[in-house]
mmCIF file with all atom_site columns, C-alpha atoms in Angstrom:
data_model
loop_
_atom_site.group_PDB
_atom_site.id
_atom_site.type_symbol
_atom_site.label_atom_id
_atom_site.label_alt_id
_atom_site.label_comp_id
_atom_site.label_asym_id
_atom_site.label_entity_id
_atom_site.label_seq_id
_atom_site.pdbx_PDB_ins_code
_atom_site.Cartn_x
_atom_site.Cartn_y
_atom_site.Cartn_z
_atom_site.occupancy
_atom_site.B_iso_or_equiv
_atom_site.pdbx_formal_charge
_atom_site.auth_seq_id
_atom_site.auth_comp_id
_atom_site.auth_asym_id
_atom_site.auth_atom_id
_atom_site.pdbx_PDB_model_num
ATOM 1   C CA . GLY A 1 1   ? 101.629 53.841 -115.900 1.00 77.00 ? 1   GLY A CA 1
ATOM 2   C CA . GLU A 1 2   ? 103.946 56.249 -114.145 1.00 82.00 ? 2   GLU A CA 1
ATOM 3   C CA . ASN A 1 3   ? 102.995 57.622 -110.737 1.00 90.00 ? 3   ASN A CA 1
ATOM 4   C CA . VAL A 1 4   ? 104.823 60.492 -109.054 1.00 94.00 ? 4   VAL A CA 1
ATOM 5   C CA . GLU A 1 5   ? 104.454 61.253 -105.357 1.00 96.00 ? 5   GLU A CA 1
ATOM 6   C CA . GLN A 1 6   ? 105.621 64.578 -103.963 1.00 97.00 ? 6   GLN A CA 1
ATOM 7   C CA . HIS A 1 7   ? 106.268 65.652 -100.375 1.00 97.00 ? 7   HIS A CA 1
ATOM 8   C CA . PRO A 1 8   ? 105.629 67.776 -98.460  1.00 97.00 ? 8   PRO A CA 1
ATOM 9   C CA . SER A 1 9   ? 102.432 69.355 -99.734  1.00 95.00 ? 9   SER A CA 1
ATOM 10  C CA . THR A 1 10  ? 103.275 72.606 -97.936  1.00 97.00 ? 10  THR A CA 1
ATOM 11  C CA . LEU A 1 11  ? 106.584 73.912 -96.650  1.00 98.00 ? 11  LEU A CA 1
ATOM 12  C CA . SER A 1 12  ? 107.272 77.065 -94.661  1.00 98.00 ? 12  SER A CA 1
ATOM 13  C CA . VAL A 1 13  ? 110.829 78.255 -94.156  1.00 98.00 ? 13  VAL A CA 1
ATOM 14  C CA . GLN A 1 14  ? 112.496 81.357 -92.822  1.00 98.00 ? 14  GLN A CA 1
ATOM 15  C CA . GLU A 1 15  ? 114.224 83.600 -95.341  1.00 98.00 ? 15  GLU A CA 1
ATOM 16  C CA . GLY A 1 16  ? 117.817 82.452 -95.733  1.00 97.00 ? 16  GLY A CA 1
ATOM 17  C CA . ASP A 1 17  ? 117.116 78.862 -94.752  1.00 97.00 ? 17  ASP A CA 1
ATOM 18  C CA . SER A 1 18  ? 117.196 75.908 -97.145  1.00 98.00 ? 18  SER A CA 1
ATOM 19  C CA . ALA A 1 19  ? 114.156 74.115 -98.555  1.00 98.00 ? 19  ALA A CA 1
ATOM 20  C CA . VAL A 1 20  ? 113.998 70.529 -99.776  1.00 98.00 ? 20  VAL A CA 1
ATOM 21  C CA . ILE A 1 21  ? 111.171 68.952 -101.752 1.00 98.00 ? 21  ILE A CA 1
ATOM 22  C CA . LYS A 1 22  ? 111.178 65.225 -102.471 1.00 98.00 ? 22  LYS A CA 1
ATOM 23  C CA . CYS A 1 23  ? 109.563 63.112 -105.166 1.00 98.00 ? 23  CYS A CA 1
ATOM 24  C CA . THR A 1 24  ? 109.391 59.408 -105.834 1.00 97.00 ? 24  THR A CA 1
ATOM 25  C CA . TYR A 1 25  ? 108.463 57.769 -109.119 1.00 96.00 ? 25  TYR A CA 1
ATOM 26  C CA . SER A 1 26  ? 107.224 54.303 -109.888 1.00 93.00 ? 26  SER A CA 1
ATOM 27  C CA . ASP A 1 27  ? 108.422 53.523 -113.408 1.00 90.00 ? 27  ASP A CA 1
ATOM 28  C CA . SER A 1 28  ? 112.074 52.521 -113.602 1.00 89.00 ? 28  SER A CA 1
ATOM 29  C CA . ALA A 1 29  ? 111.994 53.379 -117.321 1.00 88.00 ? 29  ALA A CA 1
ATOM 30  C CA . SER A 1 30  ? 111.593 57.088 -116.517 1.00 90.00 ? 30  SER A CA 1
ATOM 31  C CA . ASN A 1 31  ? 114.699 58.996 -117.491 1.00 89.00 ? 31  ASN A CA 1
ATOM 32  C CA . TYR A 1 32  ? 113.914 62.715 -117.458 1.00 91.00 ? 32  TYR A CA 1
ATOM 33  C CA . PHE A 1 33  ? 112.933 64.657 -114.336 1.00 94.00 ? 33  PHE A CA 1
ATOM 34  C CA . PRO A 1 34  ? 112.084 68.361 -114.576 1.00 94.00 ? 34  PRO A CA 1
ATOM 35  C CA . TRP A 1 35  ? 111.015 70.746 -111.836 1.00 97.00 ? 35  TRP A CA 1
ATOM 36  C CA . TYR A 1 36  ? 108.542 73.545 -112.421 1.00 96.00 ? 36  TYR A CA 1
ATOM 37  C CA . LYS A 1 37  ? 107.753 76.664 -110.415 1.00 96.00 ? 37  LYS A CA 1
ATOM 38  C CA . GLN A 1 38  ? 104.276 78.129 -110.608 1.00 94.00 ? 38  GLN A CA 1
ATOM 39  C CA . GLU A 1 39  ? 103.673 81.630 -109.317 1.00 93.00 ? 39  GLU A CA 1
ATOM 40  C CA . LEU A 1 40  ? 100.219 82.956 -108.605 1.00 88.00 ? 40  LEU A CA 1
ATOM 41  C CA . GLY A 1 41  ? 98.248  83.562 -111.781 1.00 84.00 ? 41  GLY A CA 1
ATOM 42  C CA . LYS A 1 42  ? 100.959 82.151 -114.043 1.00 88.00 ? 42  LYS A CA 1
ATOM 43  C CA . GLY A 1 43  ? 101.723 78.904 -115.802 1.00 91.00 ? 43  GLY A CA 1
ATOM 44  C CA . PRO A 1 44  ? 104.382 76.492 -114.543 1.00 94.00 ? 44  PRO A CA 1
ATOM 45  C CA . GLN A 1 45  ? 107.902 77.489 -115.510 1.00 94.00 ? 45  GLN A CA 1
ATOM 46  C CA . LEU A 1 46  ? 110.782 75.039 -115.907 1.00 93.00 ? 46  LEU A CA 1
ATOM 47  C CA . ILE A 1 47  ? 113.497 75.873 -113.365 1.00 96.00 ? 47  ILE A CA 1
ATOM 48  C CA . ILE A 1 48  ? 115.826 72.884 -113.518 1.00 95.00 ? 48  ILE A CA 1
ATOM 49  C CA . ASP A 1 49  ? 115.860 69.360 -114.877 1.00 94.00 ? 49  ASP A CA 1
ATOM 50  C CA . ILE A 1 50  ? 117.966 66.227 -114.629 1.00 93.00 ? 50  ILE A CA 1
ATOM 51  C CA . ARG A 1 51  ? 118.393 63.132 -116.757 1.00 89.00 ? 51  ARG A CA 1
ATOM 52  C CA . SER A 1 52  ? 118.941 59.618 -115.506 1.00 85.00 ? 52  SER A CA 1
ATOM 53  C CA . ASN A 1 53  ? 122.614 59.531 -116.482 1.00 84.00 ? 53  ASN A CA 1
ATOM 54  C CA . VAL A 1 54  ? 123.394 62.309 -113.982 1.00 84.00 ? 54  VAL A CA 1
ATOM 55  C CA . GLY A 1 55  ? 123.226 62.193 -110.182 1.00 91.00 ? 55  GLY A CA 1
ATOM 56  C CA . GLU A 1 56  ? 123.173 65.909 -109.392 1.00 95.00 ? 56  GLU A CA 1
ATOM 57  C CA . LYS A 1 57  ? 122.770 69.214 -111.150 1.00 94.00 ? 57  LYS A CA 1
ATOM 58  C CA . LYS A 1 58  ? 123.151 72.750 -109.798 1.00 96.00 ? 58  LYS A CA 1
ATOM 59  C CA . ASP A 1 59  ? 122.085 76.155 -111.016 1.00 94.00 ? 59  ASP A CA 1
ATOM 60  C CA . GLN A 1 60  ? 122.988 78.953 -108.621 1.00 96.00 ? 60  GLN A CA 1
ATOM 61  C CA . ARG A 1 61  ? 120.798 78.494 -105.523 1.00 97.00 ? 61  ARG A CA 1
ATOM 62  C CA . ILE A 1 62  ? 118.877 75.489 -106.789 1.00 98.00 ? 62  ILE A CA 1
ATOM 63  C CA . ALA A 1 63  ? 120.025 71.912 -107.183 1.00 98.00 ? 63  ALA A CA 1
ATOM 64  C CA . VAL A 1 64  ? 118.411 68.613 -108.029 1.00 98.00 ? 64  VAL A CA 1
ATOM 65  C CA . THR A 1 65  ? 119.605 65.166 -106.965 1.00 97.00 ? 65  THR A CA 1
ATOM 66  C CA . LEU A 1 66  ? 118.544 61.837 -108.412 1.00 96.00 ? 66  LEU A CA 1
ATOM 67  C CA . ASN A 1 67  ? 118.769 58.382 -106.870 1.00 95.00 ? 67  ASN A CA 1
ATOM 68  C CA . LYS A 1 68  ? 117.841 55.914 -109.600 1.00 93.00 ? 68  LYS A CA 1
ATOM 69  C CA . THR A 1 69  ? 118.114 52.884 -107.346 1.00 93.00 ? 69  THR A CA 1
ATOM 70  C CA . ALA A 1 70  ? 115.618 54.272 -104.863 1.00 94.00 ? 70  ALA A CA 1
ATOM 71  C CA . LYS A 1 71  ? 113.616 55.997 -107.620 1.00 95.00 ? 71  LYS A CA 1
ATOM 72  C CA . HIS A 1 72  ? 113.521 59.336 -105.959 1.00 95.00 ? 72  HIS A CA 1
ATOM 73  C CA . PHE A 1 73  ? 114.700 62.838 -106.764 1.00 97.00 ? 73  PHE A CA 1
ATOM 74  C CA . SER A 1 74  ? 114.809 66.041 -104.767 1.00 98.00 ? 74  SER A CA 1
ATOM 75  C CA . LEU A 1 75  ? 114.879 69.787 -105.260 1.00 98.00 ? 75  LEU A CA 1
ATOM 76  C CA . HIS A 1 76  ? 117.130 71.804 -102.978 1.00 98.00 ? 76  HIS A CA 1
ATOM 77  C CA . ILE A 1 77  ? 116.843 75.577 -102.676 1.00 98.00 ? 77  ILE A CA 1
ATOM 78  C CA . THR A 1 78  ? 119.495 77.315 -100.588 1.00 97.00 ? 78  THR A CA 1
ATOM 79  C CA . GLU A 1 79  ? 119.424 80.823 -99.116  1.00 98.00 ? 79  GLU A CA 1
ATOM 80  C CA . THR A 1 80  ? 115.693 81.091 -99.757  1.00 98.00 ? 80  THR A CA 1
ATOM 81  C CA . GLN A 1 81  ? 114.218 84.480 -100.596 1.00 97.00 ? 81  GLN A CA 1
ATOM 82  C CA . PRO A 1 82  ? 110.612 85.727 -100.476 1.00 96.00 ? 82  PRO A CA 1
ATOM 83  C CA . GLU A 1 83  ? 110.426 85.537 -104.278 1.00 96.00 ? 83  GLU A CA 1
ATOM 84  C CA . ASP A 1 84  ? 110.977 81.775 -104.022 1.00 98.00 ? 84  ASP A CA 1
ATOM 85  C CA . SER A 1 85  ? 107.445 81.514 -102.583 1.00 97.00 ? 85  SER A CA 1
ATOM 86  C CA . ALA A 1 86  ? 105.410 79.568 -105.149 1.00 96.00 ? 86  ALA A CA 1
ATOM 87  C CA . VAL A 1 87  ? 104.065 76.118 -105.957 1.00 95.00 ? 87  VAL A CA 1
ATOM 88  C CA . TYR A 1 88  ? 106.721 73.671 -107.092 1.00 97.00 ? 88  TYR A CA 1
ATOM 89  C CA . PHE A 1 89  ? 105.948 70.613 -109.199 1.00 96.00 ? 89  PHE A CA 1
ATOM 90  C CA . CYS A 1 90  ? 108.190 67.674 -109.927 1.00 96.00 ? 90  CYS A CA 1
ATOM 91  C CA . ALA A 1 91  ? 107.598 65.511 -112.974 1.00 94.00 ? 91  ALA A CA 1
ATOM 92  C CA . ALA A 1 92  ? 108.855 62.340 -114.591 1.00 92.00 ? 92  ALA A CA 1
ATOM 93  C CA . HIS A 1 93  ? 109.033 61.352 -118.238 1.00 88.00 ? 93  HIS A CA 1
ATOM 94  C CA . ARG A 1 94  ? 109.169 57.760 -119.281 1.00 79.00 ? 94  ARG A CA 1
ATOM 95  C CA . GLU A 1 95  ? 111.666 56.760 -121.942 1.00 70.00 ? 95  GLU A CA 1
ATOM 96  C CA . TYR A 1 96  ? 109.744 56.346 -125.214 1.00 68.00 ? 96  TYR A CA 1
ATOM 97  C CA . GLY A 1 97  ? 106.721 57.826 -123.523 1.00 68.00 ? 97  GLY A CA 1
ATOM 98  C CA . ASN A 1 98  ? 104.812 60.877 -124.671 1.00 71.00 ? 98  ASN A CA 1
ATOM 99  C CA . LYS A 1 99  ? 104.018 62.908 -121.622 1.00 79.00 ? 99  LYS A CA 1
ATOM 100 C CA . LEU A 1 100 ? 105.240 64.248 -118.338 1.00 86.00 ? 100 LEU A CA 1
ATOM 101 C CA . VAL A 1 101 ? 103.552 62.927 -115.216 1.00 89.00 ? 101 VAL A CA 1
ATOM 102 C CA . PHE A 1 102 ? 103.442 65.542 -112.486 1.00 91.00 ? 102 PHE A CA 1
ATOM 103 C CA . GLY A 1 103 ? 103.534 65.313 -108.731 1.00 94.00 ? 103 GLY A CA 1
ATOM 104 C CA . ALA A 1 104 ? 100.748 66.976 -106.758 1.00 93.00 ? 104 ALA A CA 1
ATOM 105 C CA . GLY A 1 105 ? 102.801 70.075 -105.993 1.00 95.00 ? 105 GLY A CA 1
ATOM 106 C CA . THR A 1 106 ? 104.392 71.713 -102.947 1.00 96.00 ? 106 THR A CA 1
ATOM 107 C CA . ILE A 1 107 ? 103.384 75.146 -101.713 1.00 96.00 ? 107 ILE A CA 1
ATOM 108 C CA . LEU A 1 108 ? 106.577 76.836 -100.532 1.00 97.00 ? 108 LEU A CA 1
ATOM 109 C CA . ARG A 1 109 ? 106.263 79.884 -98.286  1.00 97.00 ? 109 ARG A CA 1
ATOM 110 C CA . VAL A 1 110 ? 109.362 81.860 -97.434  1.00 98.00 ? 110 VAL A CA 1
ATOM 111 C CA . LYS A 1 111 ? 108.823 84.065 -94.393  1.00 96.00 ? 111 LYS A CA 1
ATOM 112 C CA . SER A 1 112 ? 110.786 87.281 -94.130  1.00 92.00 ? 112 SER A CA 1
ATOM 113 C CA . ASP B 2 1   ? 106.320 85.825 -121.767 1.00 81.00 ? 1   ASP B CA 1
ATOM 114 C CA . SER B 2 2   ? 106.899 82.109 -122.314 1.00 84.00 ? 2   SER B CA 1
ATOM 115 C CA . GLY B 2 3   ? 106.065 82.215 -126.008 1.00 91.00 ? 3   GLY B CA 1
ATOM 116 C CA . VAL B 2 4   ? 102.978 80.020 -125.573 1.00 96.00 ? 4   VAL B CA 1
ATOM 117 C CA . THR B 2 5   ? 99.815  82.081 -125.950 1.00 97.00 ? 5   THR B CA 1
ATOM 118 C CA . GLN B 2 6   ? 96.497  81.048 -124.496 1.00 97.00 ? 6   GLN B CA 1
ATOM 119 C CA . THR B 2 7   ? 93.197  82.826 -124.983 1.00 97.00 ? 7   THR B CA 1
ATOM 120 C CA . PRO B 2 8   ? 91.000  83.791 -123.335 1.00 97.00 ? 8   PRO B CA 1
ATOM 121 C CA . LYS B 2 9   ? 92.595  84.291 -119.914 1.00 96.00 ? 9   LYS B CA 1
ATOM 122 C CA . HIS B 2 10  ? 89.277  84.082 -118.110 1.00 97.00 ? 10  HIS B CA 1
ATOM 123 C CA . LEU B 2 11  ? 85.975  82.532 -119.096 1.00 97.00 ? 11  LEU B CA 1
ATOM 124 C CA . ILE B 2 12  ? 82.722  82.426 -117.150 1.00 97.00 ? 12  ILE B CA 1
ATOM 125 C CA . THR B 2 13  ? 79.899  80.375 -118.549 1.00 97.00 ? 13  THR B CA 1
ATOM 126 C CA . ALA B 2 14  ? 76.798  78.508 -117.480 1.00 98.00 ? 14  ALA B CA 1
ATOM 127 C CA . THR B 2 15  ? 76.282  74.803 -117.035 1.00 98.00 ? 15  THR B CA 1
ATOM 128 C CA . GLY B 2 16  ? 75.372  72.988 -120.211 1.00 98.00 ? 16  GLY B CA 1
ATOM 129 C CA . GLN B 2 17  ? 77.222  75.442 -122.432 1.00 98.00 ? 17  GLN B CA 1
ATOM 130 C CA . ARG B 2 18  ? 80.144  74.842 -124.795 1.00 98.00 ? 18  ARG B CA 1
ATOM 131 C CA . VAL B 2 19  ? 83.415  76.760 -124.874 1.00 98.00 ? 19  VAL B CA 1
ATOM 132 C CA . THR B 2 20  ? 86.590  76.744 -126.941 1.00 98.00 ? 20  THR B CA 1
ATOM 133 C CA . LEU B 2 21  ? 90.024  77.408 -125.516 1.00 98.00 ? 21  LEU B CA 1
ATOM 134 C CA . ARG B 2 22  ? 92.813  78.387 -127.855 1.00 98.00 ? 22  ARG B CA 1
ATOM 135 C CA . CYS B 2 23  ? 96.552  77.835 -127.708 1.00 98.00 ? 23  CYS B CA 1
ATOM 136 C CA . SER B 2 24  ? 99.385  79.006 -129.950 1.00 98.00 ? 24  SER B CA 1
ATOM 137 C CA . PRO B 2 25  ? 102.589 77.076 -129.295 1.00 96.00 ? 25  PRO B CA 1
ATOM 138 C CA . ARG B 2 26  ? 106.044 78.591 -129.013 1.00 94.00 ? 26  ARG B CA 1
ATOM 139 C CA . SER B 2 27  ? 107.622 79.277 -132.386 1.00 93.00 ? 27  SER B CA 1
ATOM 140 C CA . GLY B 2 28  ? 109.232 76.104 -133.708 1.00 90.00 ? 28  GLY B CA 1
ATOM 141 C CA . ASP B 2 29  ? 107.409 73.744 -131.349 1.00 92.00 ? 29  ASP B CA 1
ATOM 142 C CA . LEU B 2 30  ? 105.366 71.052 -133.041 1.00 92.00 ? 30  LEU B CA 1
ATOM 143 C CA . SER B 2 31  ? 103.851 69.370 -130.018 1.00 93.00 ? 31  SER B CA 1
ATOM 144 C CA . VAL B 2 32  ? 100.967 70.723 -127.931 1.00 95.00 ? 32  VAL B CA 1
ATOM 145 C CA . TYR B 2 33  ? 99.774  69.314 -124.617 1.00 94.00 ? 33  TYR B CA 1
ATOM 146 C CA . TRP B 2 34  ? 96.639  70.210 -122.693 1.00 96.00 ? 34  TRP B CA 1
ATOM 147 C CA . TYR B 2 35  ? 96.503  69.957 -118.902 1.00 95.00 ? 35  TYR B CA 1
ATOM 148 C CA . GLN B 2 36  ? 93.712  70.605 -116.432 1.00 95.00 ? 36  GLN B CA 1
ATOM 149 C CA . GLN B 2 37  ? 94.572  72.017 -113.017 1.00 93.00 ? 37  GLN B CA 1
ATOM 150 C CA . SER B 2 38  ? 91.956  71.789 -110.317 1.00 88.00 ? 38  SER B CA 1
ATOM 151 C CA . LEU B 2 39  ? 92.530  72.941 -106.735 1.00 77.00 ? 39  LEU B CA 1
ATOM 152 C CA . ASP B 2 40  ? 92.864  69.460 -105.315 1.00 67.00 ? 40  ASP B CA 1
ATOM 153 C CA . GLN B 2 41  ? 94.151  67.469 -108.283 1.00 67.00 ? 41  GLN B CA 1
ATOM 154 C CA . GLY B 2 42  ? 97.340  69.078 -109.501 1.00 83.00 ? 42  GLY B CA 1
ATOM 155 C CA . LEU B 2 43  ? 98.145  68.963 -113.198 1.00 90.00 ? 43  LEU B CA 1
ATOM 156 C CA . GLN B 2 44  ? 96.132  66.325 -115.029 1.00 91.00 ? 44  GLN B CA 1
ATOM 157 C CA . PHE B 2 45  ? 97.152  65.437 -118.568 1.00 91.00 ? 45  PHE B CA 1
ATOM 158 C CA . LEU B 2 46  ? 94.310  65.610 -121.068 1.00 94.00 ? 46  LEU B CA 1
ATOM 159 C CA . ILE B 2 47  ? 95.669  65.179 -124.581 1.00 94.00 ? 47  ILE B CA 1
ATOM 160 C CA . GLN B 2 48  ? 98.685  65.699 -126.827 1.00 93.00 ? 48  GLN B CA 1
ATOM 161 C CA . TYR B 2 49  ? 98.956  66.634 -130.489 1.00 94.00 ? 49  TYR B CA 1
ATOM 162 C CA . TYR B 2 50  ? 102.063 66.529 -132.631 1.00 92.00 ? 50  TYR B CA 1
ATOM 163 C CA . ASN B 2 51  ? 102.159 68.231 -135.999 1.00 93.00 ? 51  ASN B CA 1
ATOM 164 C CA . GLY B 2 52  ? 98.414  67.984 -136.402 1.00 94.00 ? 52  GLY B CA 1
ATOM 165 C CA . GLU B 2 53  ? 97.908  64.443 -135.201 1.00 94.00 ? 53  GLU B CA 1
ATOM 166 C CA . GLU B 2 54  ? 96.749  63.123 -131.858 1.00 94.00 ? 54  GLU B CA 1
ATOM 167 C CA . ARG B 2 55  ? 99.662  61.372 -130.095 1.00 91.00 ? 55  ARG B CA 1
ATOM 168 C CA . ALA B 2 56  ? 98.525  60.613 -126.574 1.00 89.00 ? 56  ALA B CA 1
ATOM 169 C CA . LYS B 2 57  ? 95.357  60.733 -124.559 1.00 91.00 ? 57  LYS B CA 1
ATOM 170 C CA . GLY B 2 58  ? 94.999  61.051 -120.823 1.00 89.00 ? 58  GLY B CA 1
ATOM 171 C CA . ASN B 2 59  ? 91.997  61.424 -118.593 1.00 83.00 ? 59  ASN B CA 1
ATOM 172 C CA . ILE B 2 60  ? 90.012  63.453 -121.078 1.00 93.00 ? 60  ILE B CA 1
ATOM 173 C CA . LEU B 2 61  ? 86.241  63.277 -120.791 1.00 95.00 ? 61  LEU B CA 1
ATOM 174 C CA . GLU B 2 62  ? 84.147  62.370 -123.821 1.00 96.00 ? 62  GLU B CA 1
ATOM 175 C CA . ARG B 2 63  ? 82.542  65.818 -123.555 1.00 97.00 ? 63  ARG B CA 1
ATOM 176 C CA . PHE B 2 64  ? 85.963  67.308 -124.299 1.00 97.00 ? 64  PHE B CA 1
ATOM 177 C CA . SER B 2 65  ? 87.738  67.277 -127.637 1.00 97.00 ? 65  SER B CA 1
ATOM 178 C CA . ALA B 2 66  ? 90.748  68.944 -129.157 1.00 97.00 ? 66  ALA B CA 1
ATOM 179 C CA . GLN B 2 67  ? 92.469  69.471 -132.451 1.00 97.00 ? 67  GLN B CA 1
ATOM 180 C CA . GLN B 2 68  ? 95.640  70.969 -133.841 1.00 97.00 ? 68  GLN B CA 1
ATOM 181 C CA . PHE B 2 69  ? 95.460  72.981 -137.029 1.00 97.00 ? 69  PHE B CA 1
ATOM 182 C CA . PRO B 2 70  ? 97.953  73.243 -139.938 1.00 96.00 ? 70  PRO B CA 1
ATOM 183 C CA . ASP B 2 71  ? 99.381  76.451 -138.453 1.00 95.00 ? 71  ASP B CA 1
ATOM 184 C CA . LEU B 2 72  ? 100.001 74.370 -135.271 1.00 96.00 ? 72  LEU B CA 1
ATOM 185 C CA . HIS B 2 73  ? 97.650  76.257 -132.998 1.00 97.00 ? 73  HIS B CA 1
ATOM 186 C CA . SER B 2 74  ? 95.372  74.039 -130.974 1.00 98.00 ? 74  SER B CA 1
ATOM 187 C CA . GLU B 2 75  ? 91.858  74.323 -129.629 1.00 98.00 ? 75  GLU B CA 1
ATOM 188 C CA . LEU B 2 76  ? 90.297  72.500 -126.710 1.00 98.00 ? 76  LEU B CA 1
ATOM 189 C CA . ASN B 2 77  ? 86.519  72.227 -126.910 1.00 98.00 ? 77  ASN B CA 1
ATOM 190 C CA . LEU B 2 78  ? 84.536  71.628 -123.733 1.00 98.00 ? 78  LEU B CA 1
ATOM 191 C CA . SER B 2 79  ? 80.828  70.883 -124.077 1.00 97.00 ? 79  SER B CA 1
ATOM 192 C CA . SER B 2 80  ? 77.856  70.177 -121.807 1.00 98.00 ? 80  SER B CA 1
ATOM 193 C CA . LEU B 2 81  ? 79.788  71.957 -119.105 1.00 98.00 ? 81  LEU B CA 1
ATOM 194 C CA . GLU B 2 82  ? 79.333  70.992 -115.478 1.00 97.00 ? 82  GLU B CA 1
ATOM 195 C CA . LEU B 2 83  ? 80.274  72.827 -112.288 1.00 96.00 ? 83  LEU B CA 1
ATOM 196 C CA . GLY B 2 84  ? 83.115  70.368 -111.785 1.00 94.00 ? 84  GLY B CA 1
ATOM 197 C CA . ASP B 2 85  ? 84.750  71.461 -115.025 1.00 96.00 ? 85  ASP B CA 1
ATOM 198 C CA . SER B 2 86  ? 85.725  74.735 -113.390 1.00 96.00 ? 86  SER B CA 1
ATOM 199 C CA . ALA B 2 87  ? 89.514  74.743 -113.410 1.00 96.00 ? 87  ALA B CA 1
ATOM 200 C CA . LEU B 2 88  ? 92.631  76.218 -114.914 1.00 95.00 ? 88  LEU B CA 1
ATOM 201 C CA . TYR B 2 89  ? 93.398  74.800 -118.339 1.00 97.00 ? 89  TYR B CA 1
ATOM 202 C CA . PHE B 2 90  ? 97.006  74.950 -119.449 1.00 96.00 ? 90  PHE B CA 1
ATOM 203 C CA . CYS B 2 91  ? 98.515  74.417 -122.809 1.00 97.00 ? 91  CYS B CA 1
ATOM 204 C CA . ALA B 2 92  ? 102.188 73.493 -123.121 1.00 95.00 ? 92  ALA B CA 1
ATOM 205 C CA . SER B 2 93  ? 104.386 72.996 -126.142 1.00 94.00 ? 93  SER B CA 1
ATOM 206 C CA . SER B 2 94  ? 107.596 71.183 -126.916 1.00 90.00 ? 94  SER B CA 1
ATOM 207 C CA . VAL B 2 95  ? 109.806 70.949 -129.939 1.00 85.00 ? 95  VAL B CA 1
ATOM 208 C CA . GLU B 2 96  ? 109.490 67.215 -130.469 1.00 76.00 ? 96  GLU B CA 1
ATOM 209 C CA . ALA B 2 97  ? 106.869 64.537 -129.925 1.00 70.00 ? 97  ALA B CA 1
ATOM 210 C CA . ARG B 2 98  ? 108.201 62.944 -126.770 1.00 68.00 ? 98  ARG B CA 1
ATOM 211 C CA . GLY B 2 99  ? 108.683 66.070 -124.703 1.00 64.00 ? 99  GLY B CA 1
ATOM 212 C CA . THR B 2 100 ? 112.029 64.926 -123.392 1.00 69.00 ? 100 THR B CA 1
ATOM 213 C CA . TYR B 2 101 ? 113.434 68.440 -123.549 1.00 71.00 ? 101 TYR B CA 1
ATOM 214 C CA . GLY B 2 102 ? 110.740 69.803 -121.293 1.00 79.00 ? 102 GLY B CA 1
ATOM 215 C CA . TYR B 2 103 ? 107.595 71.724 -121.889 1.00 88.00 ? 103 TYR B CA 1
ATOM 216 C CA . THR B 2 104 ? 106.898 75.431 -122.097 1.00 92.00 ? 104 THR B CA 1
ATOM 217 C CA . PHE B 2 105 ? 103.591 76.332 -120.507 1.00 95.00 ? 105 PHE B CA 1
ATOM 218 C CA . GLY B 2 106 ? 101.216 79.134 -121.339 1.00 96.00 ? 106 GLY B CA 1
ATOM 219 C CA . SER B 2 107 ? 99.647  81.262 -118.634 1.00 95.00 ? 107 SER B CA 1
ATOM 220 C CA . GLY B 2 108 ? 96.403  79.304 -118.722 1.00 96.00 ? 108 GLY B CA 1
ATOM 221 C CA . THR B 2 109 ? 92.693  79.876 -119.135 1.00 97.00 ? 109 THR B CA 1
ATOM 222 C CA . ARG B 2 110 ? 90.651  80.051 -115.963 1.00 96.00 ? 110 ARG B CA 1
ATOM 223 C CA . LEU B 2 111 ? 87.251  78.528 -116.634 1.00 97.00 ? 111 LEU B CA 1
ATOM 224 C CA . THR B 2 112 ? 84.422  79.149 -114.197 1.00 97.00 ? 112 THR B CA 1
ATOM 225 C CA . VAL B 2 113 ? 81.161  77.285 -114.737 1.00 97.00 ? 113 VAL B CA 1
ATOM 226 C CA . VAL B 2 114 ? 78.209  78.752 -112.850 1.00 97.00 ? 114 VAL B CA 1
#
C-alpha cells in the first residue's frame, strides 16, 4: 500500500521567513496530493492540492511543487505570519484507490 | 464551519464501556471516512462508507464498527474501550467514492478513556 513520509516533524521560523515542508510517497500510481492545515482544537482543513499532471500550483503565499520522477512533493509558505502556526499534513491518493494516506504531520511555529 | 458535523465534541468514559460517535456529512457528500488521531500516530484511516455501503477498511479494530444510514449520517461504535483508545476521532466527507476531490473534515470528537 501507499506510504507517505513527511519532514521535518517540527519547524520553527521567524515571522516573514519562508517555510518548506517535504513529503515523499511510495506508490507511483498516486495522482492526487492535498495539503491540510490543522489548528489547535480543529479538524484538518484543505489548503492546497495538486494533481500529477501539474508540476506546481500557487495560491497567494502558499505553493506546492510535485516531482513525479522522484516521488516527492513540497509545501512552500512565504512571508510567514503567526497565524500560519499549526500542524500541516501532506497526503497522497492512489489512482482508483479509496482513501487518502497521510504523512505524520509537521508542527510549524512562526515566531514573532 | 466546514459543513461536517460531529457529536459529541468531548467524551469521557471508563474502560470496558461502549460509546457511539456521530457524523453528519457536508450537504451533497455521499462518502464518509473515519480517522483516528493519536498523539504519536498522526491520522490513521479506519473505515469508509459510500451511500450506505462499506467501501474501504483500514486499521480498524474488531471492537470498533461503523455504519452509514439512509440519511447519510454515520456512526462509529467503539466497544470494550481500553485506555489506548483515547484519541481524537475525525469524520470526513467527500462528494464521490474515491475522494479524489479532497475531503472535508469535521472538528472531531475527543475521546478520553479513564
